[in-house]
Amino acid sequence: MNNHEIDYTIYGENMQFVEVELDPNETVIAEAGALMMMEDDIQMETIFGDGSKSSGGSLMNRLIGAGKRVITGESLFMTTFTNEGTQKRHVYFASPYPGEIIPMDLSELNGKIICQKDAFLAAAKGVEVGIAFQRKLGAGFFGGEGFIMQKLEGDGMAFVHAGGTISSRQLAPGERLRVDTGCLVAMTADVDYDIQAVGGIKTALFGGEGIFFATLRGPGTVWIQSLPFSRLASRVFAAAPVSQGGGGRGSDEGGIGGLFDIFNR
């Protein structure tokens, strides 16, 4: 094993958090801002890149690792949490919005998964968080995730977060699944990913499902989310009260009071 071996427990249903148990000298890496709480003897450190061997060593290698994260829309930095005590300690990471945390043992997934850019939450130290370029122009332009997705490599545990309820599908060789482009969370590296036009001008313009599907062809495993964050944000934005200067809503009604009205509808 090249990665630290960690134990974990996931709590909750709609707003989950994961408890990671660290033996002495074990380390977990996480996105900046993912921490919920941690016990005594846990040492927190901010680093460039992901702390894996490929991003360690020289300053140039660390800058390259950090640069990859910037390309995927993440922060330059990641945070490591190391148990520097003599007993088992725990650190906790929370999901950023309603959904589920998916534990992925990379040693059982051929050492590599491809996921959407903001899906990564935490992982055992040694897991490499990199980038995966879409090789097909169509998937890059219209696939919902652009040319670049995240790539998680290694043989340890990784935790991915997505919105709503998560469906895991095992695709047989040649089996094809058509998915809304925003609902794709992750897939194993052997899945063939492309896009397909919805078909029909009326369906494309007025069907409400966009112009393209993501097409996933097996063999391999795919993870699908029922509520992409972009869909949740657009519904909240559409329901938000419009502030009108000089009349109409009062300042309180368009502020906190209006916010409660959104969720009471």
GROMACS .gro file of C-alpha atoms in nm:
model
  265
    1MET     CA    1   0.000   0.000   0.000
    2ASN     CA    2   0.135   0.344  -0.097
    3ASN     CA    3  -0.147   0.529   0.080
    4HIS     CA    4  -0.220   0.559   0.450
    5GLU     CA    5  -0.487   0.311   0.561
    6ILE     CA    6  -0.773   0.489   0.736
    7ASP     CA    7  -1.100   0.377   0.894
    8TYR     CA    8  -1.416   0.584   0.865
    9THR     CA    9  -1.785   0.615   0.954
   10ILE     CA   10  -2.041   0.824   0.765
   11TYR     CA   11  -2.322   0.988   0.965
   12GLY     CA   12  -2.649   1.149   0.858
   13GLU     CA   13  -2.878   1.121   0.560
   14ASN     CA   14  -2.926   1.453   0.379
   15MET     CA   15  -2.645   1.661   0.529
   16GLN     CA   16  -2.379   1.401   0.593
   17PHE     CA   17  -2.039   1.414   0.756
   18VAL     CA   18  -1.760   1.157   0.767
   19GLU     CA   19  -1.561   1.057   1.076
   20VAL     CA   20  -1.205   0.948   0.987
   21GLU     CA   21  -1.014   0.744   1.245
   22LEU     CA   22  -0.638   0.798   1.237
   23ASP     CA   23  -0.379   0.573   1.397
   24PRO     CA   24  -0.062   0.743   1.527
   25ASN     CA   25   0.126   0.910   1.237
   26GLU     CA   26  -0.157   0.853   0.990
   27THR     CA   27  -0.267   1.146   0.772
   28VAL     CA   28  -0.576   1.243   0.577
   29ILE     CA   29  -0.593   1.523   0.318
   30ALA     CA   30  -0.899   1.740   0.258
   31GLU     CA   31  -1.028   2.036   0.063
   32ALA     CA   32  -0.985   2.372   0.231
   33GLY     CA   33  -1.301   2.445   0.429
   34ALA     CA   34  -1.415   2.082   0.458
   35LEU     CA   35  -1.322   2.045   0.828
   36MET     CA   36  -1.604   2.005   1.079
   37MET     CA   37  -1.407   1.925   1.397
   38MET     CA   38  -1.104   1.732   1.519
   39GLU     CA   39  -0.979   1.579   1.841
   40ASP     CA   40  -0.663   1.651   2.041
   41ASP     CA   41  -0.325   1.551   1.895
   42ILE     CA   42  -0.443   1.615   1.537
   43GLN     CA   43  -0.196   1.849   1.368
   44MET     CA   44  -0.338   2.055   1.080
   45GLU     CA   45  -0.108   2.185   0.805
   46THR     CA   46  -0.177   2.370   0.479
   47ILE     CA   47   0.024   2.245   0.180
   48PHE     CA   48   0.064   2.299  -0.193
   49GLY     CA   49  -0.089   2.023  -0.404
   50ASP     CA   50  -0.221   1.702  -0.251
   51GLY     CA   51   0.078   1.571  -0.057
   52SER     CA   52   0.122   1.267  -0.282
   53LYS     CA   53   0.462   1.155  -0.403
   54SER     CA   54   0.402   1.303  -0.747
   55SER     CA   55   0.341   1.648  -0.599
   56GLY     CA   56   0.611   1.628  -0.334
   57GLY     CA   57   0.983   1.684  -0.356
   58SER     CA   58   1.101   1.998  -0.530
   59LEU     CA   59   0.927   2.333  -0.525
   60MET     CA   60   0.856   2.299  -0.898
   61ASN     CA   61   0.673   1.969  -0.847
   62ARG     CA   62   0.464   2.119  -0.570
   63LEU     CA   63   0.379   2.421  -0.786
   64ILE     CA   64   0.276   2.190  -1.071
   65GLY     CA   65   0.050   1.997  -0.835
   66ALA     CA   66  -0.107   2.317  -0.705
   67GLY     CA   67  -0.144   2.449  -1.061
   68LYS     CA   68  -0.343   2.139  -1.158
   69ARG     CA   69  -0.585   2.216  -0.878
   70VAL     CA   70  -0.630   2.574  -0.997
   71ILE     CA   71  -0.718   2.445  -1.347
   72THR     CA   72  -0.996   2.231  -1.198
   73GLY     CA   73  -1.136   2.534  -1.015
   74GLU     CA   74  -1.008   2.438  -0.668
   75SER     CA   75  -0.787   2.625  -0.424
   76LEU     CA   76  -0.407   2.634  -0.457
   77PHE     CA   77  -0.385   2.468  -0.118
   78MET     CA   78  -0.500   2.152   0.053
   79THR     CA   79  -0.500   2.071   0.424
   80THR     CA   80  -0.344   1.768   0.591
   81PHE     CA   81  -0.454   1.631   0.927
   82THR     CA   82  -0.198   1.409   1.104
   83ASN     CA   83  -0.237   1.218   1.428
   84GLU     CA   84   0.077   1.309   1.623
   85GLY     CA   85  -0.039   1.137   1.942
   86THR     CA   86   0.003   0.783   2.069
   87GLN     CA   87  -0.364   0.680   2.053
   88LYS     CA   88  -0.631   0.667   1.783
   89ARG     CA   89  -0.782   1.008   1.711
   90HIS     CA   90  -1.069   1.129   1.494
   91VAL     CA   91  -1.121   1.412   1.248
   92TYR     CA   92  -1.454   1.501   1.088
   93PHE     CA   93  -1.540   1.646   0.746
   94ALA     CA   94  -1.881   1.782   0.643
   95SER     CA   95  -2.056   1.793   0.307
   96PRO     CA   96  -2.095   2.147   0.166
   97TYR     CA   97  -2.461   2.114   0.059
   98PRO     CA   98  -2.745   1.856   0.083
   99GLY     CA   99  -2.643   1.525  -0.064
  100GLU     CA  100  -2.437   1.217   0.007
  101ILE     CA  101  -2.073   1.135   0.075
  102ILE     CA  102  -1.951   0.842  -0.135
  103PRO     CA  103  -1.662   0.636   0.007
  104MET     CA  104  -1.441   0.495  -0.269
  105ASP     CA  105  -1.169   0.238  -0.210
  106LEU     CA  106  -0.939   0.306  -0.505
  107SER     CA  107  -0.767  -0.031  -0.459
  108GLU     CA  108  -1.098  -0.192  -0.564
  109LEU     CA  109  -1.151   0.047  -0.858
  110ASN     CA  110  -0.829  -0.024  -1.050
  111GLY     CA  111  -0.658   0.264  -0.872
  112LYS     CA  112  -0.831   0.548  -1.058
  113ILE     CA  113  -1.162   0.733  -1.087
  114ILE     CA  114  -1.271   1.039  -1.284
  115CYS     CA  115  -1.511   1.279  -1.111
  116GLN     CA  116  -1.668   1.622  -1.153
  117LYS     CA  117  -1.449   1.917  -1.059
  118ASP     CA  118  -1.600   2.001  -0.719
  119ALA     CA  119  -1.676   1.645  -0.600
  120PHE     CA  120  -1.359   1.567  -0.401
  121LEU     CA  121  -1.395   1.604  -0.022
  122ALA     CA  122  -1.109   1.413   0.149
  123ALA     CA  123  -0.876   1.115   0.107
  124ALA     CA  124  -0.602   0.916   0.271
  125LYS     CA  125  -0.260   1.073   0.231
  126GLY     CA  126  -0.095   0.944  -0.084
  127VAL     CA  127  -0.403   0.969  -0.307
  128GLU     CA  128  -0.313   1.189  -0.602
  129VAL     CA  129  -0.568   1.457  -0.695
  130GLY     CA  130  -0.501   1.553  -1.056
  131ILE     CA  131  -0.679   1.654  -1.375
  132ALA     CA  132  -0.829   1.451  -1.658
  133PHE     CA  133  -0.869   1.615  -1.997
  134GLN     CA  134  -1.158   1.516  -2.220
  135ARG     CA  135  -1.012   1.362  -2.534
  136LYS     CA  136  -1.321   1.425  -2.744
  137LEU     CA  137  -1.403   1.780  -2.850
  138GLY     CA  138  -1.778   1.725  -2.827
  139ALA     CA  139  -1.760   1.605  -2.468
  140GLY     CA  140  -1.530   1.894  -2.383
  141PHE     CA  141  -1.752   2.167  -2.526
  142PHE     CA  142  -2.098   2.030  -2.440
  143GLY     CA  143  -2.049   1.766  -2.172
  144GLY     CA  144  -2.135   1.993  -1.879
  145GLU     CA  145  -1.792   1.960  -1.713
  146GLY     CA  146  -1.583   2.118  -1.989
  147PHE     CA  147  -1.251   1.976  -2.100
  148ILE     CA  148  -1.127   1.916  -1.748
  149MET     CA  149  -1.246   1.683  -1.473
  150GLN     CA  150  -1.077   1.566  -1.154
  151LYS     CA  151  -0.874   1.246  -1.142
  152LEU     CA  152  -0.816   1.054  -0.819
  153GLU     CA  153  -0.537   0.795  -0.829
  154GLY     CA  154  -0.387   0.563  -0.570
  155ASP     CA  155  -0.477   0.261  -0.362
  156GLY     CA  156  -0.636   0.427  -0.058
  157MET     CA  157  -0.975   0.561   0.050
  158ALA     CA  158  -1.122   0.873  -0.107
  159PHE     CA  159  -1.446   1.053  -0.024
  160VAL     CA  160  -1.653   1.223  -0.292
  161HIS     CA  161  -1.959   1.441  -0.232
  162ALA     CA  162  -2.257   1.498  -0.462
  163GLY     CA  163  -2.609   1.640  -0.437
  164GLY     CA  164  -2.936   1.464  -0.363
  165THR     CA  165  -2.939   1.084  -0.373
  166ILE     CA  166  -2.659   0.891  -0.542
  167SER     CA  167  -2.718   0.600  -0.777
  168SER     CA  168  -2.429   0.363  -0.854
  169ARG     CA  169  -2.459   0.171  -1.181
  170GLN     CA  170  -2.241  -0.116  -1.300
  171LEU     CA  171  -2.230  -0.112  -1.681
  172ALA     CA  172  -2.166  -0.433  -1.873
  173PRO     CA  173  -1.934  -0.428  -2.176
  174GLY     CA  174  -2.107  -0.230  -2.451
  175GLU     CA  175  -2.398  -0.126  -2.227
  176ARG     CA  176  -2.487   0.240  -2.273
  177LEU     CA  177  -2.648   0.485  -2.031
  178ARG     CA  178  -2.768   0.833  -2.124
  179VAL     CA  179  -2.744   1.088  -1.841
  180ASP     CA  180  -2.819   1.457  -1.795
  181THR     CA  181  -2.478   1.623  -1.826
  182GLY     CA  182  -2.500   1.782  -1.481
  183CYS     CA  183  -2.596   1.458  -1.304
  184LEU     CA  184  -2.274   1.268  -1.371
  185VAL     CA  185  -2.065   1.253  -1.051
  186ALA     CA  186  -1.789   1.002  -1.118
  187MET     CA  187  -1.688   0.702  -1.327
  188THR     CA  188  -1.413   0.446  -1.339
  189ALA     CA  189  -1.139   0.509  -1.594
  190ASP     CA  190  -1.255   0.232  -1.830
  191VAL     CA  191  -1.595   0.395  -1.898
  192ASP     CA  192  -1.618   0.562  -2.240
  193TYR     CA  193  -1.762   0.914  -2.202
  194ASP     CA  194  -1.914   1.116  -2.486
  195ILE     CA  195  -2.211   1.343  -2.561
  196GLN     CA  196  -2.517   1.292  -2.779
  197ALA     CA  197  -2.768   1.544  -2.912
  198VAL     CA  198  -3.118   1.513  -2.767
  199GLY     CA  199  -3.268   1.497  -3.116
  200GLY     CA  200  -3.554   1.700  -3.258
  201ILE     CA  201  -3.570   2.080  -3.258
  202LYS     CA  202  -3.885   2.096  -3.046
  203THR     CA  203  -3.748   1.858  -2.783
  204ALA     CA  204  -3.414   2.040  -2.770
  205LEU     CA  205  -3.567   2.387  -2.736
  206PHE     CA  206  -3.871   2.319  -2.517
  207GLY     CA  207  -3.806   1.986  -2.346
  208GLY     CA  208  -3.631   2.147  -2.050
  209GLU     CA  209  -3.351   1.888  -2.049
  210GLY     CA  210  -3.091   2.078  -2.251
  211ILE     CA  211  -2.957   2.004  -2.596
  212PHE     CA  212  -2.716   1.719  -2.509
  213PHE     CA  213  -2.699   1.401  -2.306
  214ALA     CA  214  -2.386   1.249  -2.161
  215THR     CA  215  -2.348   0.897  -2.296
  216LEU     CA  216  -2.161   0.644  -2.084
  217ARG     CA  217  -2.058   0.311  -2.233
  218GLY     CA  218  -1.936   0.015  -2.028
  219PRO     CA  219  -1.766  -0.175  -1.896
  220GLY     CA  220  -1.723   0.013  -1.570
  221THR     CA  221  -1.901   0.180  -1.279
  222VAL     CA  222  -2.070   0.520  -1.284
  223TRP     CA  223  -2.215   0.732  -1.003
  224ILE     CA  224  -2.514   0.959  -1.077
  225GLN     CA  225  -2.655   1.238  -0.856
  226SER     CA  226  -3.023   1.328  -0.841
  227LEU     CA  227  -2.969   1.697  -0.754
  228PRO     CA  228  -2.670   1.877  -0.910
  229PHE     CA  229  -2.571   2.188  -0.717
  230SER     CA  230  -2.621   2.401  -1.030
  231ARG     CA  231  -2.983   2.287  -1.049
  232LEU     CA  232  -3.040   2.359  -0.679
  233ALA     CA  233  -2.880   2.704  -0.710
  234SER     CA  234  -3.087   2.796  -1.016
  235ARG     CA  235  -3.414   2.703  -0.840
  236VAL     CA  236  -3.322   2.906  -0.531
  237PHE     CA  237  -3.217   3.201  -0.748
  238ALA     CA  238  -3.540   3.183  -0.949
  239ALA     CA  239  -3.747   3.185  -0.629
  240ALA     CA  240  -3.549   3.465  -0.464
  241PRO     CA  241  -3.742   3.790  -0.413
  242VAL     CA  242  -3.641   4.073  -0.644
  243SER     CA  243  -3.531   4.387  -0.461
  244GLN     CA  244  -3.709   4.695  -0.591
  245GLY     CA  245  -3.579   5.038  -0.502
  246GLY     CA  246  -3.827   5.301  -0.388
  247GLY     CA  247  -4.122   5.081  -0.312
  248GLY     CA  248  -4.268   4.737  -0.305
  249ARG     CA  249  -4.085   4.514  -0.057
  250GLY     CA  250  -3.944   4.649   0.264
  251SER     CA  251  -3.581   4.596   0.352
  252ASP     CA  252  -3.662   4.313   0.592
  253GLU     CA  253  -3.899   4.142   0.350
  254GLY     CA  254  -3.635   4.136   0.080
  255GLY     CA  255  -3.365   4.020   0.321
  256ILE     CA  256  -3.377   3.751   0.586
  257GLY     CA  257  -3.757   3.738   0.590
  258GLY     CA  258  -3.765   3.686   0.216
  259LEU     CA  259  -3.509   3.409   0.244
  260PHE     CA  260  -3.737   3.214   0.480
  261ASP     CA  261  -4.024   3.264   0.238
  262ILE     CA  262  -3.824   3.083  -0.032
  263PHE     CA  263  -3.796   2.764   0.173
  264ASN     CA  264  -4.156   2.781   0.295
  265ARG     CA  265  -4.304   2.772  -0.054
   0.00000   0.00000   0.00000
